[in-house]
Coordinates of C-alpha atoms in Angstrom, one line a residue:
X1 CA 95.0 124.3 110.5
X2 CA 95.0 122.0 113.4
X3 CA 95.3 118.5 111.9
X4 CA 94.6 115.4 114.1
X5 CA 95.7 112.1 112.6
X6 CA 94.9 108.6 114.1
X7 CA 98.6 107.2 113.9
X8 CA 98.1 104.0 115.9
X9 CA 98.8 101.8 112.8
X10 CA 102.4 103.0 112.8
X11 CA 102.9 100.8 115.8
X12 CA 102.0 97.5 114.0
X13 CA 105.0 96.7 111.7
X14 CA 104.5 94.3 108.9
X15 CA 101.1 95.7 107.8
X16 CA 100.3 98.0 104.7
X17 CA 98.4 100.3 107.0
X18 CA 101.7 100.8 109.1
X19 CA 103.8 101.4 106.0
X20 CA 101.3 104.0 104.7
X21 CA 100.9 105.9 107.9
X22 CA 104.5 106.0 108.9
X23 CA 105.6 107.4 105.6
X24 CA 102.9 109.9 105.3
X25 CA 103.7 111.3 108.9
X26 CA 107.4 111.4 108.1
X27 CA 106.7 113.2 104.8
X28 CA 104.2 115.6 106.3
X29 CA 106.7 116.5 109.1
X30 CA 109.4 117.3 106.5
X31 CA 107.0 119.3 104.3
X32 CA 104.9 121.3 106.6
X33 CA 106.1 123.4 109.7
X34 CA 103.2 125.9 109.6
X35 CA 100.1 123.8 110.5
X36 CA 99.7 122.2 113.9
X37 CA 99.5 118.4 114.1
X38 CA 98.3 115.9 116.8
X39 CA 99.4 112.3 116.3
X40 CA 97.1 110.0 118.2
X41 CA 99.2 107.0 119.4
X42 CA 98.4 103.9 121.4
X43 CA 101.8 104.1 123.0
X44 CA 103.3 107.5 122.7
X45 CA 106.7 106.2 123.8
X46 CA 107.0 103.9 120.7
X47 CA 110.3 104.3 119.0
X48 CA 108.7 105.6 115.8
X49 CA 107.4 108.7 117.4
X50 CA 111.0 109.9 118.3
X51 CA 111.3 111.0 114.7
X52 CA 109.1 114.0 115.6
X53 CA 110.9 115.1 118.8
X54 CA 112.3 118.1 117.1
X55 CA 109.2 119.2 115.4
X56 CA 107.5 121.8 117.8
X57 CA 104.4 121.9 115.6
X58 CA 103.8 118.2 116.2
X59 CA 102.3 116.7 119.4
X60 CA 102.1 113.0 120.2
X61 CA 99.1 112.0 122.4
X62 CA 98.4 108.5 123.7
X63 CA 95.0 106.7 123.5
X64 CA 96.4 103.9 125.6
X65 CA 93.9 101.2 124.6
X66 CA 94.9 98.8 121.8
X67 CA 91.4 97.4 121.4
X68 CA 89.5 99.3 118.7
X69 CA 86.2 98.6 120.5
X70 CA 87.3 101.0 123.3
X71 CA 90.0 103.2 121.5
X72 CA 87.9 104.4 118.6
X73 CA 84.4 105.1 119.9
X74 CA 85.4 106.3 123.3
X75 CA 88.9 107.5 123.7
X76 CA 89.6 108.9 120.3
X77 CA 86.2 110.6 120.2
X78 CA 86.9 112.1 123.7
X79 CA 90.4 113.3 122.5
X80 CA 89.1 115.1 119.5
X81 CA 86.3 116.9 121.6
X82 CA 89.0 118.1 123.8
X83 CA 91.6 119.1 121.1
X84 CA 89.1 120.5 118.7
X85 CA 91.0 119.9 115.5
X86 CA 89.9 121.4 112.2
X87 CA 90.7 118.0 110.5
X88 CA 90.5 114.5 111.7
X89 CA 92.2 112.0 109.6
X90 CA 91.7 108.3 110.1
X91 CA 92.2 104.9 108.3
X92 CA 89.0 103.0 107.5
X93 CA 86.9 103.7 110.7
X94 CA 86.1 106.9 112.6
X95 CA 84.5 107.4 116.1
X96 CA 80.6 107.9 116.0
X97 CA 81.2 111.5 117.4
X98 CA 84.3 113.7 116.8
X99 CA 85.4 117.2 116.3
X100 CA 86.7 118.6 113.0
X101 CA 86.0 117.7 109.4
X102 CA 86.6 114.0 108.7
X103 CA 89.1 112.8 106.1
X104 CA 89.2 108.9 105.8
X105 CA 91.8 106.8 104.1
X106 CA 90.2 103.7 102.7
X107 CA 92.7 101.5 101.0
X108 CA 90.2 99.0 99.7
X109 CA 87.0 97.1 100.5
X110 CA 88.5 93.7 100.3
X111 CA 86.2 92.5 103.1
X112 CA 83.2 92.9 100.8
X113 CA 84.8 91.2 97.9
X114 CA 86.7 88.3 99.7
X115 CA 85.0 88.1 103.2
X116 CA 86.2 84.5 103.5
X117 CA 89.8 85.9 103.9
X118 CA 88.9 87.9 107.0
X119 CA 88.0 86.8 110.5
X120 CA 84.2 86.9 110.7
X121 CA 84.2 89.4 113.5
X122 CA 86.6 91.8 111.6
X123 CA 84.4 91.4 108.4
X124 CA 81.2 92.1 110.5
X125 CA 82.6 95.1 112.2
X126 CA 83.9 96.5 108.9
X127 CA 80.5 96.0 107.3
X128 CA 78.8 97.6 110.2
X129 CA 80.9 100.8 110.6
X130 CA 82.9 101.6 107.4
X131 CA 79.8 102.6 105.4
X132 CA 78.9 105.0 108.1
X133 CA 82.4 106.4 108.3
X134 CA 82.5 106.9 104.5
X135 CA 79.1 108.8 104.5
X136 CA 80.4 111.1 107.3
X137 CA 83.7 111.9 105.5
X138 CA 84.2 115.3 104.0
X139 CA 86.9 113.4 101.9
X140 CA 88.0 109.9 101.3
X141 CA 91.6 109.3 100.2
X142 CA 92.4 106.0 98.4
X143 CA 95.5 105.0 96.4
X144 CA 94.2 103.9 93.0
X145 CA 91.4 104.8 90.5
X146 CA 90.3 101.1 90.9
X147 CA 89.6 101.7 94.6
X148 CA 87.9 104.9 93.9
X149 CA 85.4 103.5 91.5
X150 CA 84.9 100.5 93.9
X151 CA 84.1 102.7 96.9
X152 CA 81.9 105.1 94.9
X153 CA 79.9 102.1 93.5
X154 CA 79.5 100.0 96.5
X155 CA 78.8 103.0 99.0
X156 CA 76.8 105.1 96.5
X157 CA 79.3 108.1 96.9
X158 CA 80.0 111.0 94.5
X159 CA 83.5 110.4 93.0
X160 CA 84.2 114.2 93.6
X161 CA 84.8 113.4 97.4
X162 CA 87.0 110.4 96.8
X163 CA 90.6 111.7 96.2
X164 CA 93.1 109.4 94.4
X165 CA 96.5 109.9 96.0
X166 CA 99.0 107.2 94.9
X167 CA 101.2 106.0 97.7
X168 CA 105.1 106.3 97.7
X169 CA 108.0 104.1 98.0
X170 CA 111.0 104.5 100.3
X171 CA 114.3 105.5 99.0
X172 CA 115.7 102.7 101.1
X173 CA 114.8 100.2 98.4
X174 CA 117.5 99.9 95.7
X175 CA 119.2 97.6 93.4
X176 CA 122.7 99.0 94.5
X177 CA 122.7 98.1 98.2
X178 CA 126.1 96.8 99.3
X179 CA 126.3 93.0 98.9
X180 CA 128.4 92.6 102.1
X181 CA 125.5 94.0 104.2
X182 CA 122.9 92.1 102.2
X183 CA 124.6 88.8 102.9
X184 CA 124.6 89.8 106.7
X185 CA 120.8 90.3 106.5
X186 CA 120.3 87.1 104.6
X187 CA 122.3 85.1 107.2
X188 CA 120.2 86.7 110.0
X189 CA 117.0 85.4 108.5
X190 CA 118.5 82.0 107.3
X191 CA 118.1 82.9 103.6
X192 CA 120.1 81.4 100.7
X193 CA 120.3 82.5 97.1
X194 CA 118.9 82.1 94.4
X195 CA 115.4 82.7 95.4
X196 CA 112.1 84.0 94.2
X197 CA 110.4 86.5 96.6
X198 CA 106.9 87.4 97.7
X199 CA 106.0 89.8 100.5
X200 CA 102.7 90.2 102.5
X201 CA 100.7 88.9 105.3
X202 CA 100.1 85.2 105.2
X203 CA 96.4 85.5 104.3
X204 CA 94.4 83.6 101.6
X205 CA 93.7 86.9 99.7
X206 CA 97.4 87.0 98.8
X207 CA 96.7 83.9 96.8
X208 CA 99.9 82.1 98.0
X209 CA 98.4 78.6 97.4
X210 CA 98.4 79.4 93.7
X211 CA 102.0 80.4 93.9
X212 CA 103.0 77.3 95.8
X213 CA 101.4 74.9 93.2
X214 CA 103.1 76.9 90.4
X215 CA 106.5 76.6 92.2
X216 CA 106.1 73.0 92.9
X217 CA 105.3 72.3 89.2
X218 CA 108.4 74.3 88.1
X219 CA 110.6 72.3 90.7
X220 CA 109.2 69.0 89.5
X221 CA 109.4 69.7 85.7
X222 CA 112.4 72.1 85.4
X223 CA 114.3 71.4 88.5
X224 CA 115.0 75.1 89.1
X225 CA 117.6 75.8 91.7
X226 CA 115.6 78.6 93.4
X227 CA 114.1 78.7 96.8
X228 CA 110.7 80.5 97.4
X229 CA 110.9 83.0 100.2
X230 CA 107.6 84.2 101.6
X231 CA 108.0 87.1 103.8
X232 CA 105.1 88.2 106.1
X233 CA 103.6 87.6 109.6
X234 CA 100.9 85.0 110.3
X235 CA 97.4 86.0 109.5
X236 CA 93.8 84.6 109.4
X237 CA 93.9 81.1 108.1
X238 CA 97.7 81.0 107.6
X239 CA 97.9 77.4 108.9
X240 CA 96.4 76.3 105.7
X241 CA 99.5 77.6 103.8
X242 CA 101.9 75.6 106.0
X243 CA 99.9 72.5 105.5
X244 CA 99.9 72.9 101.7
X245 CA 103.8 73.3 101.8
X246 CA 103.9 69.8 103.4
X247 CA 101.3 68.4 101.0
X248 CA 103.4 69.5 98.0
X249 CA 106.7 68.2 99.7
X250 CA 108.3 71.7 99.6
X251 CA 109.6 71.9 103.1
X252 CA 113.1 72.3 102.1
X253 CA 112.4 74.8 99.1
X254 CA 110.1 77.2 100.7
X255 CA 111.4 79.6 103.4
X256 CA 109.1 81.5 105.8
X257 CA 111.3 84.1 107.5
X258 CA 108.3 85.6 109.2
X259 CA 108.2 89.4 109.7
X260 CA 111.4 91.0 108.4
X261 CA 112.2 94.3 110.1
X262 CA 111.6 97.4 108.1
X263 CA 115.4 98.3 108.0
X264 CA 116.3 94.8 106.7
X265 CA 113.6 94.4 104.1
X266 CA 115.3 96.3 101.3
X267 CA 118.2 93.9 101.4
X268 CA 115.9 90.8 101.1
X269 CA 114.4 92.5 98.0
X270 CA 117.8 93.2 96.8
X271 CA 119.0 89.5 96.7
X272 CA 116.0 88.1 95.0
X273 CA 116.0 87.1 91.3
X274 CA 112.2 87.7 90.8
X275 CA 109.3 89.2 92.7
X276 CA 105.9 87.4 92.5
X277 CA 102.7 88.9 93.8
X278 CA 99.7 87.0 92.6
X279 CA 97.3 88.6 95.1
X280 CA 93.5 88.2 94.4
X281 CA 92.6 91.8 95.5
X282 CA 94.5 94.8 96.5
X283 CA 93.6 98.6 96.8
X284 CA 97.2 99.6 95.9
X285 CA 99.8 96.9 96.3
X286 CA 102.8 98.5 98.0
X287 CA 105.1 95.4 97.8
X288 CA 105.0 95.7 93.9
X289 CA 106.5 99.2 94.1
X290 CA 109.0 98.2 96.7
X291 CA 110.2 95.4 94.2
X292 CA 110.3 97.8 91.3
X293 CA 112.3 100.3 93.3
X294 CA 114.7 97.4 94.1
X295 CA 115.3 96.7 90.4
X296 CA 113.4 93.4 90.3
X297 CA 111.5 91.9 87.4
X298 CA 107.8 91.6 88.7
X299 CA 105.0 89.3 88.1
X300 CA 101.6 90.3 89.5
X301 CA 97.9 89.9 89.0
X302 CA 95.6 91.3 86.4
X303 CA 92.9 91.9 89.0
X304 CA 91.8 94.8 91.1
X305 CA 94.3 97.6 91.3
X306 CA 97.5 95.7 90.5
X307 CA 97.7 96.0 86.7
X308 CA 96.9 99.8 87.2
X309 CA 99.9 100.2 89.6
X310 CA 102.2 98.1 87.4
X311 CA 101.1 100.0 84.4
X312 CA 103.0 97.9 81.8
X313 CA 106.1 97.5 83.9
X314 CA 105.4 94.0 85.0
X315 CA 104.1 90.7 83.6
X316 CA 100.5 90.4 84.6
X317 CA 98.7 87.1 84.9
X318 CA 95.3 85.5 85.9
X319 CA 96.1 84.8 89.6
X320 CA 93.9 81.8 90.0
X321 CA 95.7 79.9 87.1
X322 CA 98.8 78.3 88.6
X323 CA 99.9 77.0 85.3
X324 CA 100.0 80.5 83.8
X325 CA 101.8 81.8 86.8
X326 CA 104.3 79.1 86.5
X327 CA 105.0 79.7 82.7
X328 CA 105.3 83.5 83.6
X329 CA 108.1 82.6 86.2
X330 CA 109.9 80.3 83.9
X331 CA 109.7 83.0 81.0
X332 CA 111.5 85.6 83.2
X333 CA 114.1 83.1 84.4
X334 CA 115.1 81.8 80.9
X335 CA 114.7 84.9 78.8
X336 CA 117.4 87.4 79.7
X337 CA 116.2 90.0 77.3
X338 CA 112.8 90.0 78.9
X339 CA 114.3 90.1 82.3
X340 CA 116.5 93.0 81.4
X341 CA 113.5 94.9 79.9
X342 CA 111.3 94.2 83.0
X343 CA 114.1 95.5 85.2
X344 CA 114.4 98.7 83.3
X345 CA 110.7 99.2 83.2
X346 CA 110.4 98.6 87.0
X347 CA 113.0 101.2 87.9
X348 CA 111.4 103.7 85.6
X349 CA 107.9 103.1 87.0
X350 CA 109.0 103.3 90.6
X351 CA 110.4 106.8 90.1
X352 CA 106.9 108.1 89.7
X353 CA 106.0 107.4 93.2
X354 CA 107.3 109.3 96.2
X355 CA 106.0 109.8 99.7
X356 CA 106.7 113.5 99.4
X357 CA 104.2 113.7 96.6
X358 CA 101.6 111.6 98.8
X359 CA 102.1 114.1 101.6
X360 CA 101.7 117.2 99.4
X361 CA 98.5 116.0 97.8
X362 CA 97.2 114.9 101.3
X363 CA 97.8 118.5 102.4
X364 CA 95.8 119.8 99.3
X365 CA 93.0 117.4 100.3
X366 CA 93.0 118.9 103.9
X367 CA 92.8 122.4 102.6
X368 CA 90.1 121.4 100.1
X369 CA 88.0 120.1 102.9
X370 CA 88.4 123.4 104.8
X371 CA 87.6 125.4 101.7
X372 CA 84.4 123.3 101.2
X373 CA 83.2 124.1 104.7

């Protein structure tokens, strides 16, 4: 097979789409030396693509334009018509015309459930184009059964074409990383222990305002010594979050290190006492797995896919109830038996997810699509 993959998201560190496509491409390269691959990049000289220099079955081709309004409908379409792949694999949106059978990864339909957390133009574009892409897809890949059912229901699709392939978690995350190296990373980002951690773009969908209110209540009522570290780059309406920190008087207790580099992130997890992820809506929730792989007790939402991914290995709460979230945090802090149990369950749960398995199942979907033809 000749397999073309839109890889441009690999150049956008700090986003879930980036983590997904980077690890999928790396795992495919390690797994498959027989099929021919074309990875479509924006900038083919980006450092990430050096990982494939010694893979003769992989070619990196540049699309040049970063704007999706030009890159997807024009340049990507033209490239596929020239290259004639058997499979074209994209995330979310495909060009209106293309060569090959279409495989689309749709992580979630958050823009339909929580449009207020997306820039209006982005929400409009997604509503306009994603349904069409889904209808044209020979197969859709998503990370959870929740997302499969949601996509099938909202787009009126047969579940048979929607393949659930859980995502993986990097071996870089570990509870056993050297403390000396960990301290060096913490110093670089201005972080002090002890702290609670959350990771994700600073977007209202992550429900960080609820976390901040719960944290403020704990500081006031219990005087906990912890900081709250919120890792992630700014996103739509993130200014509201900084305003709330000031309103709650938490300027000295809440730390925003911004985007933490991929190589440093495991050390930031390693030093945390607790991971909290009260997101309102997720198609998978990669940070939950990263925290589990790091041996952290995890608190997350009972909404969307998160309870499915946690699968009994985390405390799940109603994300919109700050008091319930605060009680859960306090419970993990004071109950050493519960904390130890959650850590054991986290490590065991994380073992079930590897990028090698994700790549292998993705290859099976490619073959299934060709066989259906």
